[in-house]
CSV table of C-alpha atoms and ligand atoms in Angstrom, one decimal:
chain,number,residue,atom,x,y,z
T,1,UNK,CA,0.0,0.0,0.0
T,2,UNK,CA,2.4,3.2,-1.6
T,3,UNK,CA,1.3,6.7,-0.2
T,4,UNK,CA,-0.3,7.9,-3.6
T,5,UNK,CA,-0.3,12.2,-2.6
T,6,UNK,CA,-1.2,14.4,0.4
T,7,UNK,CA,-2.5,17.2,1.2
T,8,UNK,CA,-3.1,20.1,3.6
T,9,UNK,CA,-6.2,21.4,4.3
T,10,UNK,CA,-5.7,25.1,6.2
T,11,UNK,CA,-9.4,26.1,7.9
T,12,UNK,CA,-10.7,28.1,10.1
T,13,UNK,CA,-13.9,26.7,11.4
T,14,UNK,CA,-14.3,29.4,14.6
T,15,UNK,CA,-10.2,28.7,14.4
T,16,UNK,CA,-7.4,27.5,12.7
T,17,UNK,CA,-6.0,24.2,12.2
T,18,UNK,CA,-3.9,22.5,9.6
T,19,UNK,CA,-4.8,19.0,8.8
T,20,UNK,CA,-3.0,16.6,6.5
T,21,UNK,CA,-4.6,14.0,4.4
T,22,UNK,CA,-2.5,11.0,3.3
T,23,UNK,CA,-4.2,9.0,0.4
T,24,UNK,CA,-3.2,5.4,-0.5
T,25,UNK,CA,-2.9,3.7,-4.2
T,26,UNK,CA,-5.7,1.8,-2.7
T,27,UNK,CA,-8.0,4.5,-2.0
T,28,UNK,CA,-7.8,4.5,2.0
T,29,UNK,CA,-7.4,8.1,3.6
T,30,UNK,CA,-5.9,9.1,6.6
T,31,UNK,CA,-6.0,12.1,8.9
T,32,UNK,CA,-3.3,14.1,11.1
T,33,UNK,CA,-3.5,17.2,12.9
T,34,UNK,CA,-0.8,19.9,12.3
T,35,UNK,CA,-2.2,23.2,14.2
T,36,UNK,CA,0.5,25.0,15.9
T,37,UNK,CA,-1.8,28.0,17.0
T,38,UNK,CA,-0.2,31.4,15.8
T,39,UNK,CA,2.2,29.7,13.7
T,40,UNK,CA,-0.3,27.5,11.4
T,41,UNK,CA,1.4,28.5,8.1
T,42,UNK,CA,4.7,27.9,8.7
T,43,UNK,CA,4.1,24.1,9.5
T,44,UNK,CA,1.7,24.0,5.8
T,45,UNK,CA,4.9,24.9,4.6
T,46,UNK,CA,7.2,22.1,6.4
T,47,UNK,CA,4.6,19.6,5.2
T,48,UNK,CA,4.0,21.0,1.8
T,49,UNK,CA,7.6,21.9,1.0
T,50,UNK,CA,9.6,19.5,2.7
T,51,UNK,CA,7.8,16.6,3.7
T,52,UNK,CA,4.8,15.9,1.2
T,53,UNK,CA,7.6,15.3,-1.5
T,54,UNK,CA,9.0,13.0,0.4
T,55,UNK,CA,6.3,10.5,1.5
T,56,UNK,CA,5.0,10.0,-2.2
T,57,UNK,CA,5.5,6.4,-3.0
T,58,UNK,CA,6.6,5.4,0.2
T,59,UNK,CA,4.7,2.4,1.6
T,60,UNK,CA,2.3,3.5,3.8
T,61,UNK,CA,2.4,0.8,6.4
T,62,UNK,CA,6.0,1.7,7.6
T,63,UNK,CA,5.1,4.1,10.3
T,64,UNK,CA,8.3,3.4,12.0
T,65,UNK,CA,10.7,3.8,9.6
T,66,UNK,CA,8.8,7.1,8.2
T,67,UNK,CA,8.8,8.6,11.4
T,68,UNK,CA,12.7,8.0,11.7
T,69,UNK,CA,13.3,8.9,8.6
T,70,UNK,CA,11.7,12.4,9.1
T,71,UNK,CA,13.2,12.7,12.5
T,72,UNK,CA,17.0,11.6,12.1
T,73,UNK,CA,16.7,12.4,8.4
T,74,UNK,CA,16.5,15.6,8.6
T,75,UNK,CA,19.4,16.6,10.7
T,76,UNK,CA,17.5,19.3,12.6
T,77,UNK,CA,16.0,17.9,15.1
T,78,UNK,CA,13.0,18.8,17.3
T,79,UNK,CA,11.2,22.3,17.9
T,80,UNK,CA,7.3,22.6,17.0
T,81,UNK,CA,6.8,23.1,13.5
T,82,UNK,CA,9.4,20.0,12.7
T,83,UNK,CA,7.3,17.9,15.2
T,84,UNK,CA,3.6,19.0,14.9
T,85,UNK,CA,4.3,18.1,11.3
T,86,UNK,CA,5.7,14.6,11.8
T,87,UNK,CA,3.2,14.4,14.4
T,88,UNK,CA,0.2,15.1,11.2
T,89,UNK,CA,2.0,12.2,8.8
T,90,UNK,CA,2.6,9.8,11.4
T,91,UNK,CA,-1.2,10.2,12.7
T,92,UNK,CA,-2.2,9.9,9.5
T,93,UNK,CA,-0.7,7.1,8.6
T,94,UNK,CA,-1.8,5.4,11.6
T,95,UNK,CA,-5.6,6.4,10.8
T,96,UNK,CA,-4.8,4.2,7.5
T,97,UNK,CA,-3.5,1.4,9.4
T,98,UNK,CA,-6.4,1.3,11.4
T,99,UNK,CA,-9.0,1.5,8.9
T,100,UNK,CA,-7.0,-1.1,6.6
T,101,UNK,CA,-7.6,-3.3,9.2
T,102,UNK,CA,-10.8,-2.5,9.8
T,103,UNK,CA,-10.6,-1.5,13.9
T,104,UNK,CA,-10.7,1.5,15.8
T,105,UNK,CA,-6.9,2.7,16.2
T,106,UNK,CA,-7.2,2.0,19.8
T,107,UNK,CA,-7.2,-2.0,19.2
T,108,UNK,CA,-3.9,-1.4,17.6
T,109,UNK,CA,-2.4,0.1,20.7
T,110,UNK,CA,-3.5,-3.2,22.7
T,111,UNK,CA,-7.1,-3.0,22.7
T,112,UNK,CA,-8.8,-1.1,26.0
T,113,UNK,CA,-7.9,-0.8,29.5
T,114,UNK,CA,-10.9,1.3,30.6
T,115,UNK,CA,-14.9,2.3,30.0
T,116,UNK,CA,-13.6,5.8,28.8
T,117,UNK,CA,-11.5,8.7,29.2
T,118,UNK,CA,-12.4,10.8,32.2
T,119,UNK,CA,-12.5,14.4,31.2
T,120,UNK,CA,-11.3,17.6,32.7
T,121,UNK,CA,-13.5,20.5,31.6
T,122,UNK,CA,-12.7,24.1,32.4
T,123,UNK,CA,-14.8,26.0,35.0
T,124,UNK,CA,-14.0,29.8,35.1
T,125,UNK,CA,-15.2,33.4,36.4
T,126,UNK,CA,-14.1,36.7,36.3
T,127,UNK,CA,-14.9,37.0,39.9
T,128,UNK,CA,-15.6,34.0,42.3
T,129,UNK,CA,-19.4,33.7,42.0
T,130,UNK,CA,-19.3,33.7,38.0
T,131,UNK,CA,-16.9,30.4,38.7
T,132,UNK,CA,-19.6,29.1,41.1
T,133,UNK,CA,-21.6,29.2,38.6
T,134,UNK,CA,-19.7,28.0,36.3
T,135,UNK,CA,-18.6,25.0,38.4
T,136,UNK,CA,-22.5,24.4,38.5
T,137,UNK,CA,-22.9,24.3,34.7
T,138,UNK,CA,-20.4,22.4,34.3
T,139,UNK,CA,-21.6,19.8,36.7
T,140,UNK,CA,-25.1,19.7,34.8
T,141,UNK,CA,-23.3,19.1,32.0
T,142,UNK,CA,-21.4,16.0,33.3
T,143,UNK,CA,-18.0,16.5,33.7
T,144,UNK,CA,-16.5,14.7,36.7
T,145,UNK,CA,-13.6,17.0,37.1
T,146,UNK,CA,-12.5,20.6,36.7
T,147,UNK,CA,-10.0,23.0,36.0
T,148,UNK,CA,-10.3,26.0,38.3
T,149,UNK,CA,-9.3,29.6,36.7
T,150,UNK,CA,-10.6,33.1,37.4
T,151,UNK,CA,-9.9,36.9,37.4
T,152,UNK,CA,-7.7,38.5,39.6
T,153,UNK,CA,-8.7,41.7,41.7
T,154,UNK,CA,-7.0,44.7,40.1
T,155,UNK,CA,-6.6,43.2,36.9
T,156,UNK,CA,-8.0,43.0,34.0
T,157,UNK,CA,-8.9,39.7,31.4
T,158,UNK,CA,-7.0,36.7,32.5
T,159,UNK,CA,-5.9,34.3,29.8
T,160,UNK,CA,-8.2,30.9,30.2
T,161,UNK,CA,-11.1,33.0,32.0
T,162,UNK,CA,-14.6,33.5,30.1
T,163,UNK,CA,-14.6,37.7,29.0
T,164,UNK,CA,-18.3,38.0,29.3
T,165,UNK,CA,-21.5,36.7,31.6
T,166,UNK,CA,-22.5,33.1,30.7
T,167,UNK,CA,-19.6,31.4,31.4
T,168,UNK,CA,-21.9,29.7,33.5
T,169,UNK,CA,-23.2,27.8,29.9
T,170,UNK,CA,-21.1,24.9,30.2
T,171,UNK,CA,-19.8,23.6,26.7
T,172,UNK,CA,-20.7,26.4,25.1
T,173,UNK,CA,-18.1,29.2,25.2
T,174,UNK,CA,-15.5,29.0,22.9
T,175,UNK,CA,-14.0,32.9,23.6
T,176,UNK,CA,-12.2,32.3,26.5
T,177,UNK,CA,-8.8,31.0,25.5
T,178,UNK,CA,-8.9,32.5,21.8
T,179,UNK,CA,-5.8,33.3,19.7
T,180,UNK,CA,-7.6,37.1,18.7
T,181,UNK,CA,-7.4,39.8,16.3
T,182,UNK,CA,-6.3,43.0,18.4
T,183,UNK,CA,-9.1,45.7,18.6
T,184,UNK,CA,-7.8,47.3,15.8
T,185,UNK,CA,-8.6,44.4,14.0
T,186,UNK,CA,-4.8,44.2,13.0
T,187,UNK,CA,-3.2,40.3,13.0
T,188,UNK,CA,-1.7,41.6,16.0
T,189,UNK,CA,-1.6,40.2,19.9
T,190,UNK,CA,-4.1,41.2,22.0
T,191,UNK,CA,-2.0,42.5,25.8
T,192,UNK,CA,-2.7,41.6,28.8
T,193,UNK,CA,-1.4,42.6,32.2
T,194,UNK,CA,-0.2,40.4,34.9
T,195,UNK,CA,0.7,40.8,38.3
T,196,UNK,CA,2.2,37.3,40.1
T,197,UNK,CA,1.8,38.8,43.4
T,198,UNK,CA,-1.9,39.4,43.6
T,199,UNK,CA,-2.4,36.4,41.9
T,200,UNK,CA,-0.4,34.3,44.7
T,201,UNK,CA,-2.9,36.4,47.4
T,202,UNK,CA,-5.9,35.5,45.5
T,203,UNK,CA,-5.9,32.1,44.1
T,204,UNK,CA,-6.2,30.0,47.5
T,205,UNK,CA,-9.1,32.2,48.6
T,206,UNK,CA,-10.5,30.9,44.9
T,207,UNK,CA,-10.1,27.2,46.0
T,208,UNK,CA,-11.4,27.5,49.5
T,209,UNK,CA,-14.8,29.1,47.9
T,210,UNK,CA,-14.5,26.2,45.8
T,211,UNK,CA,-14.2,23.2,48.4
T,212,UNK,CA,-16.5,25.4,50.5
T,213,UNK,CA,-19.8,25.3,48.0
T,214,UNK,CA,-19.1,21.9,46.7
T,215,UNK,CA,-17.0,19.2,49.1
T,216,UNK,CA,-14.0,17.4,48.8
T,217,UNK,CA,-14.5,14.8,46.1
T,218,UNK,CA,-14.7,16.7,43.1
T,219,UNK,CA,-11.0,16.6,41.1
T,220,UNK,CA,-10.2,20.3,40.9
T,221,UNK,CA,-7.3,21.4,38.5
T,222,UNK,CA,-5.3,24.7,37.9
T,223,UNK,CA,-3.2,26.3,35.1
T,224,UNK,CA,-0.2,28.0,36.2
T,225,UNK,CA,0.4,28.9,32.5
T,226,UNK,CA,4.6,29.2,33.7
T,227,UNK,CA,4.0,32.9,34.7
T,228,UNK,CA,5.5,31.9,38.3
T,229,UNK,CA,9.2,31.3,39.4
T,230,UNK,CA,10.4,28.3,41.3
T,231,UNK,CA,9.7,30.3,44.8
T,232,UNK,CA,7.1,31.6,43.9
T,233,UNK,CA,5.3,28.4,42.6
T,234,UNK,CA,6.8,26.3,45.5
T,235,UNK,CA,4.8,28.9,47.3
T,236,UNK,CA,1.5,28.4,45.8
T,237,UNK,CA,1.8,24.7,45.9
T,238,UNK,CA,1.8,24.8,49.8
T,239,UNK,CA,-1.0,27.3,50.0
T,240,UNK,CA,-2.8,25.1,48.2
T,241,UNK,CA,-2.4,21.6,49.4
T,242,UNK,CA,-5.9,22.0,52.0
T,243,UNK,CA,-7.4,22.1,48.5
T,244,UNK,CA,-6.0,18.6,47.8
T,245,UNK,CA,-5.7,19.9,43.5
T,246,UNK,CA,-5.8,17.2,40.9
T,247,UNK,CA,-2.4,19.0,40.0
T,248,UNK,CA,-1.0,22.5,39.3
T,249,UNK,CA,0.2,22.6,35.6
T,250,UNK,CA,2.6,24.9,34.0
T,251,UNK,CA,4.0,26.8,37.2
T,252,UNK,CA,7.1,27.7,35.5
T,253,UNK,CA,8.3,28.5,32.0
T,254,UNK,CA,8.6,24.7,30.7
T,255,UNK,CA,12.3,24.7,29.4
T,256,UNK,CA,13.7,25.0,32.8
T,257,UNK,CA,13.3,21.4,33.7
T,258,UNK,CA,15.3,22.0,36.9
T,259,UNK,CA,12.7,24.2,38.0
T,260,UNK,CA,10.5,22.1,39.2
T,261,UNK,CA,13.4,20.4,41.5
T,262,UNK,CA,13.0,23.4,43.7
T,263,UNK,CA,8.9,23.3,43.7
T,264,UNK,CA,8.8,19.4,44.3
T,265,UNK,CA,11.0,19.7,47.5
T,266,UNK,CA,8.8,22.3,48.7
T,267,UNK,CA,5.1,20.7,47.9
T,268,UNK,CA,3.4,17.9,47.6
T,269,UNK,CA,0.8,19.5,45.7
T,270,UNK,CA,0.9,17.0,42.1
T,271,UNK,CA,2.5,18.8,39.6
T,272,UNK,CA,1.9,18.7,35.6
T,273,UNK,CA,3.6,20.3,32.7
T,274,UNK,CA,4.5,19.7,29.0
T,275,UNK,CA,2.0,21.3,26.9
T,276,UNK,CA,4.8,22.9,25.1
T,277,UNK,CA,7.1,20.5,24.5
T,278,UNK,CA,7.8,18.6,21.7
T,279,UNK,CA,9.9,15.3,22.4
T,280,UNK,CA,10.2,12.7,25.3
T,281,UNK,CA,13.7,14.2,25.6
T,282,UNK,CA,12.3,17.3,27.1
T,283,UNK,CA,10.7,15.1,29.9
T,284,UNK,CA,14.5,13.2,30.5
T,285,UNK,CA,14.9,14.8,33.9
T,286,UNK,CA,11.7,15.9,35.0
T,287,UNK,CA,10.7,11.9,34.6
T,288,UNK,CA,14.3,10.5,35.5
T,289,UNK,CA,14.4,12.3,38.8
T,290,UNK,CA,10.1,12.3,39.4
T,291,UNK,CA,9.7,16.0,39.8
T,292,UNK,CA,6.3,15.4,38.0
T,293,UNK,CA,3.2,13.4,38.1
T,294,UNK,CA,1.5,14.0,34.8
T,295,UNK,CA,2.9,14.3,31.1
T,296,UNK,CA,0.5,17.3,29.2
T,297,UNK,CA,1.8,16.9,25.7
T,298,UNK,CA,-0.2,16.7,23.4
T,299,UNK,CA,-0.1,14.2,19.8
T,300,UNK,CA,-0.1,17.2,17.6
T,301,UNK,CA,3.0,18.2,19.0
T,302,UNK,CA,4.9,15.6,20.5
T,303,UNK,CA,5.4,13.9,17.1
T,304,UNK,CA,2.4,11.7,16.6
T,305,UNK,CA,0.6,8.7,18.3
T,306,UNK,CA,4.2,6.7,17.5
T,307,UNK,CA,6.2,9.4,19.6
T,308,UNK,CA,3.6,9.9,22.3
T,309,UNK,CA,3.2,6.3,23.0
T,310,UNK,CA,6.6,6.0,23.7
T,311,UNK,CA,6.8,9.0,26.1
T,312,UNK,CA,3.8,7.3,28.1
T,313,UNK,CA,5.1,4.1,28.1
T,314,UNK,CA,8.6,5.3,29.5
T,315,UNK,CA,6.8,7.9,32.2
T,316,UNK,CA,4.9,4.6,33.2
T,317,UNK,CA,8.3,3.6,34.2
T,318,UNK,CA,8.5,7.1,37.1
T,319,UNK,CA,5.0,6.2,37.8
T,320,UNK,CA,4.4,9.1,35.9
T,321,UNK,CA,0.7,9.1,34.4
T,322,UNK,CA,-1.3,11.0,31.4
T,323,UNK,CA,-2.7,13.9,30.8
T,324,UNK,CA,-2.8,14.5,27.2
T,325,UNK,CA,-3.5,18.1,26.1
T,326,UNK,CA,-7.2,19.0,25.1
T,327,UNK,CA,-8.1,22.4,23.9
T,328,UNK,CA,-10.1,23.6,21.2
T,329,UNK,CA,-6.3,24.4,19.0
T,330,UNK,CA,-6.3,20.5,19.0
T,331,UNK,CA,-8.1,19.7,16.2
T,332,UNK,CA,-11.2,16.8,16.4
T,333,UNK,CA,-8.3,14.9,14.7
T,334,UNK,CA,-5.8,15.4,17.3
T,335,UNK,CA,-8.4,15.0,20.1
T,336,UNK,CA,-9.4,11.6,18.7
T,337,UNK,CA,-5.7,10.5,18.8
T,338,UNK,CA,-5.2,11.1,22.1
T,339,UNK,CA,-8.9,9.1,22.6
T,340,UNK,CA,-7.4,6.0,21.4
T,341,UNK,CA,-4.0,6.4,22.9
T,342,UNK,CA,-6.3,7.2,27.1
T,343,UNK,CA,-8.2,4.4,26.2
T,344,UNK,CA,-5.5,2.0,25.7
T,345,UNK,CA,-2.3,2.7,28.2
T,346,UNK,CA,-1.9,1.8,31.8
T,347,UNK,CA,-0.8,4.8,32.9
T,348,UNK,CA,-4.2,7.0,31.8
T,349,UNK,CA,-4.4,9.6,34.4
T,350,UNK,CA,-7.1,12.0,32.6
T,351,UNK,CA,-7.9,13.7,29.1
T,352,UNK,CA,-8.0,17.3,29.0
T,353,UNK,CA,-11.5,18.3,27.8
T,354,UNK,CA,-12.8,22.0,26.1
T,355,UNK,CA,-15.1,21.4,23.6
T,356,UNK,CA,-14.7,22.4,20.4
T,357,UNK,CA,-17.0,25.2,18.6
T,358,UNK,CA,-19.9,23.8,16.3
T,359,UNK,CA,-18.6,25.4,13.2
T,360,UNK,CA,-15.3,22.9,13.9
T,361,UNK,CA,-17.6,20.2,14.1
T,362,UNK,CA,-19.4,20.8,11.1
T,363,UNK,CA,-16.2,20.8,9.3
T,364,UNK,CA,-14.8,17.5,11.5
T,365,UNK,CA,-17.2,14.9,11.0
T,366,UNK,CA,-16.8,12.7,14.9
T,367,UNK,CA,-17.3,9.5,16.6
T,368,UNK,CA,-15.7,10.4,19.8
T,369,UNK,CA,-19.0,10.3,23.0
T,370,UNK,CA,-19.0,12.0,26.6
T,371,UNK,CA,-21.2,10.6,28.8
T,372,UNK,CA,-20.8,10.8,32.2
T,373,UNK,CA,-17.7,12.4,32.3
T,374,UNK,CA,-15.7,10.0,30.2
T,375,UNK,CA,-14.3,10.6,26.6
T,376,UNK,CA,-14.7,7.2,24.3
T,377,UNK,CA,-13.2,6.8,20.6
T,378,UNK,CA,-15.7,5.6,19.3
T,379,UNK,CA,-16.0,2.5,17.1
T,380,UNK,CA,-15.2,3.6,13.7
T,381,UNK,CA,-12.4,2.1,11.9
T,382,UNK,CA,-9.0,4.1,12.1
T,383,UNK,CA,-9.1,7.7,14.5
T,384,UNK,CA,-13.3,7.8,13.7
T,385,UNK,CA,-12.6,11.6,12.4
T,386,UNK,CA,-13.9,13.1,9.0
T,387,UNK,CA,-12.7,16.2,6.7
T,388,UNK,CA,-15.6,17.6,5.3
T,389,UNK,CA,-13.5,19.4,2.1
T,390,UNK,CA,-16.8,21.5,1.2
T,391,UNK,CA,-17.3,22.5,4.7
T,392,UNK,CA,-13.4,23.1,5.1
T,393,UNK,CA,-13.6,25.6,2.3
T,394,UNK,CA,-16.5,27.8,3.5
T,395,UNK,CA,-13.9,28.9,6.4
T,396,UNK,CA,-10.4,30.8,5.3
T,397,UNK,CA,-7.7,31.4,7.2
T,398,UNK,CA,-8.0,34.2,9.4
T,399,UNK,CA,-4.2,35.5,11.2
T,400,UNK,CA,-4.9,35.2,14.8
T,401,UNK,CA,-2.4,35.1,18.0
T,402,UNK,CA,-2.4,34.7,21.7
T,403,UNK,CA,-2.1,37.2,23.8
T,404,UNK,CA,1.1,38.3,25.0
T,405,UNK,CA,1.2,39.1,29.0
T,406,UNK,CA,3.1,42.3,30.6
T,407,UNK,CA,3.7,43.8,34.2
T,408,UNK,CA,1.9,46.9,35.0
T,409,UNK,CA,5.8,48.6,33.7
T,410,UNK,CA,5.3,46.9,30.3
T,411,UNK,CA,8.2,44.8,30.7
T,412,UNK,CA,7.1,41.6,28.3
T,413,UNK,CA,6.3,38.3,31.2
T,414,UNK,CA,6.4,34.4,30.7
T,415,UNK,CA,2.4,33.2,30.5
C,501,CS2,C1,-4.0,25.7,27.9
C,501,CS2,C2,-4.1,25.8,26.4
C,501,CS2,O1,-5.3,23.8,27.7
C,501,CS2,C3,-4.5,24.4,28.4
C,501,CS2,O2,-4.0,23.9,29.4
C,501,CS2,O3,-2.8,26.0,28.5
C,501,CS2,O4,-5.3,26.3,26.1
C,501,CS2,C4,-3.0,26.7,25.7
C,501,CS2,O5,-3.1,28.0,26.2
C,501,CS2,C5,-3.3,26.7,24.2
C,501,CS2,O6,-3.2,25.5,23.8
C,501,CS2,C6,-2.3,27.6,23.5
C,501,CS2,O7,-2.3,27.4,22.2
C,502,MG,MG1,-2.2,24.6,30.0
């Protein structure tokens, strides 16, 4: 079965992603997600200069050796357009595999190891009864565990917290963590400011409203988003261990692995990072000497299903567990690989979980389910995830970035 062409499909269905589609002489298609958010073009370019050439012809069943061959052939290794477009050819190719074969991609992974998925959704507020009521919403809707973010007093929009009333509407904001046009309308980065200190005063008074309205079981989450430093965030993990958090993700900037030597003496608060990175190397100390507890890359840019299943499989060795990446710039595509990959490793901790904007689901035809708080695949041969091309095309690319964060003296800080 010789890859027969490929393409890349560039949409903006509420927001952009890059998908590749591998075709087979035999007809079979696969799917891989390529969205780097803010940077989309510049990975259509890896895979439709540098890559796409290469993969005609090539047998399509040799996942393996395409994958090494991309990564050790190139001779630069590594950073996140290189490896959110491997990670789109070898998803795709293991979509084919799949659907030759006629299973869901999970039974190629060694078949399930649990019901479903359980999901993290995100509750947030610009003050603390908005997140109350968020919380609530959020429960109605199902989800058996929640990320935590809000406002701060004094400033103004927080990155990951709803901008407007009704964030109470569970599932159905999609504004809240947007890459945005400045007001201007200018392809420029909206600014935000940030202030670590208040922040630090404010956030445990957030959790104890939290534990305080709704008891101890629920699995409550928080995004750091690496604006802290090692004191600092060794300092917020002991303020908030009465909360008893799922884990605290991103404290510090993620390419200071040693970082979190300094947080991990200091709290036992669980810790959880990796969103950013893009190979198992960047994991080499953090897992080698347990500073962590859960791995947040995700497929789309970690290198594929190939490259994240042998990051899990060696954090299962640190008692290390998942918690693969989930927001809306993860495409259906990338969302259903990680699916497969929850629903078949030992070491599933839980699936991150924002759901994605109707217009994205109108172009990505899905199988994945949530029902009572789990994520499931679905049964569909291969990843279980359609490109509707007609759809696709009713929604250009629009430039968009994330914010960028500054102190109140406009020096630029880490988010
Ligand atoms: C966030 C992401 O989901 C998360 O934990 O940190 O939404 C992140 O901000 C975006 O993926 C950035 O593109
Ligand atoms: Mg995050």
């Amino acid at each position: 079965m010789k890859i027969a062409s490929a393409d890349i499909i560039v949409t903006s269905p509420g927001r952009n992603f890059v998908t590749l589609r591998i075709t087979t002489d035999d007809g079979l298609t696969g799917l891989g997600d390529a969205t780097l958010n803010g940077r989309e073009l510049a990975v259509r370019s890896y895979l439709a200069d540098h890559l796409v050439p290469l993969l005609i012809g090539r047998d399509a069943h040799r996942i393996e050796d395409t994958w090494q061959y991309l990564y050790r052939g190139a001779y630069w290794r590594r950073g996140p357009v290189t490896m959110a477009a491997i990670a789109a050819v070898d998803t795709a190719l293991w979509d084919i595999k799949a659907k030759a074969a006629g299973m869901p991609l999970y039974q190629l992974l060694g078949g399930a190891s649990r019901r479903g998925a359980l999901a993290y959704g995100h509750a947030s507020g610009r003050d603390v009864p908005e997140l109350l009521d968020s919380v609530r919403a959020h429960l109605e809707a199902g989800y058996r565990a929640l990320r935590i973010q809000t406002g701060v007093p004094g400033l103004g929009t927080v990155y990951g917290v709803a901008t407007s009333s009704g964030s109470g509407d569970a599932g159905a904001r999609y504004d809240y963590e947007p890459a945005r046009r400045a007001a201007d309308g200018r392809a420029l980065p909206v600014v935000e400011t940030w202030d670590t200190r208040a922040y630090l005063r404010h956030l445990p008074t957030v959790f104890e409203a939290v534990r305080h309205e709704f008891g101890p079981e629920l699995p409550l989450l928080h995004d750091g988003h690496h604006r802290m430093t090692p004191v600092q965030a060794a300092r917020l993990g002991k303020s908030l261990e009465p909360y008893d958090l799922f884990w605290l993700e991103d404290a510090t900037p993620g390419e200071d692995q040693t970082a979190l030597r300094l947080i991990r003496q200091h709290t036992t608060t669980p810790l959880a990072i990796g969103e950013v990175f893009n190979t198992a190397q960047d994991y080499q100390t953090l897992l080698s000497e347990r500073l962590i507890d859960y791995v947040r890359s995700a497929v789309t840019h970690a290198g594929g299903v190939t490259a994240m299943r042998k990051l899990l499989d060696t954090a299962a060795l640190f008692g290390v567990k998942s918690g693969l990446h989930g927001p809306t710039d993860i495409s259906p595509v990338g969302m259903a690989a990680a699916l497969h990959l929850d629903l078949a490793v030992h070491n599933f901790g839980i699936q991150e979980y924002m759901a994605h904007d109707p217009r994205t689901l109108e172009v990505f035809r899905t199988s994945f389910t949530f029902a009572d708080g789990l994520l499931h695949p679905g049964e569909n041969p291969g990843l279980g995830v359609e490109l509707d091309d007609e759809a696709a095309a009713g929604y250009p690319y629009e430039p968009a970035y994330l914010p960028v964060n500054r102190l109140a003296d406009g020096t630029v800080h880490d988010w």
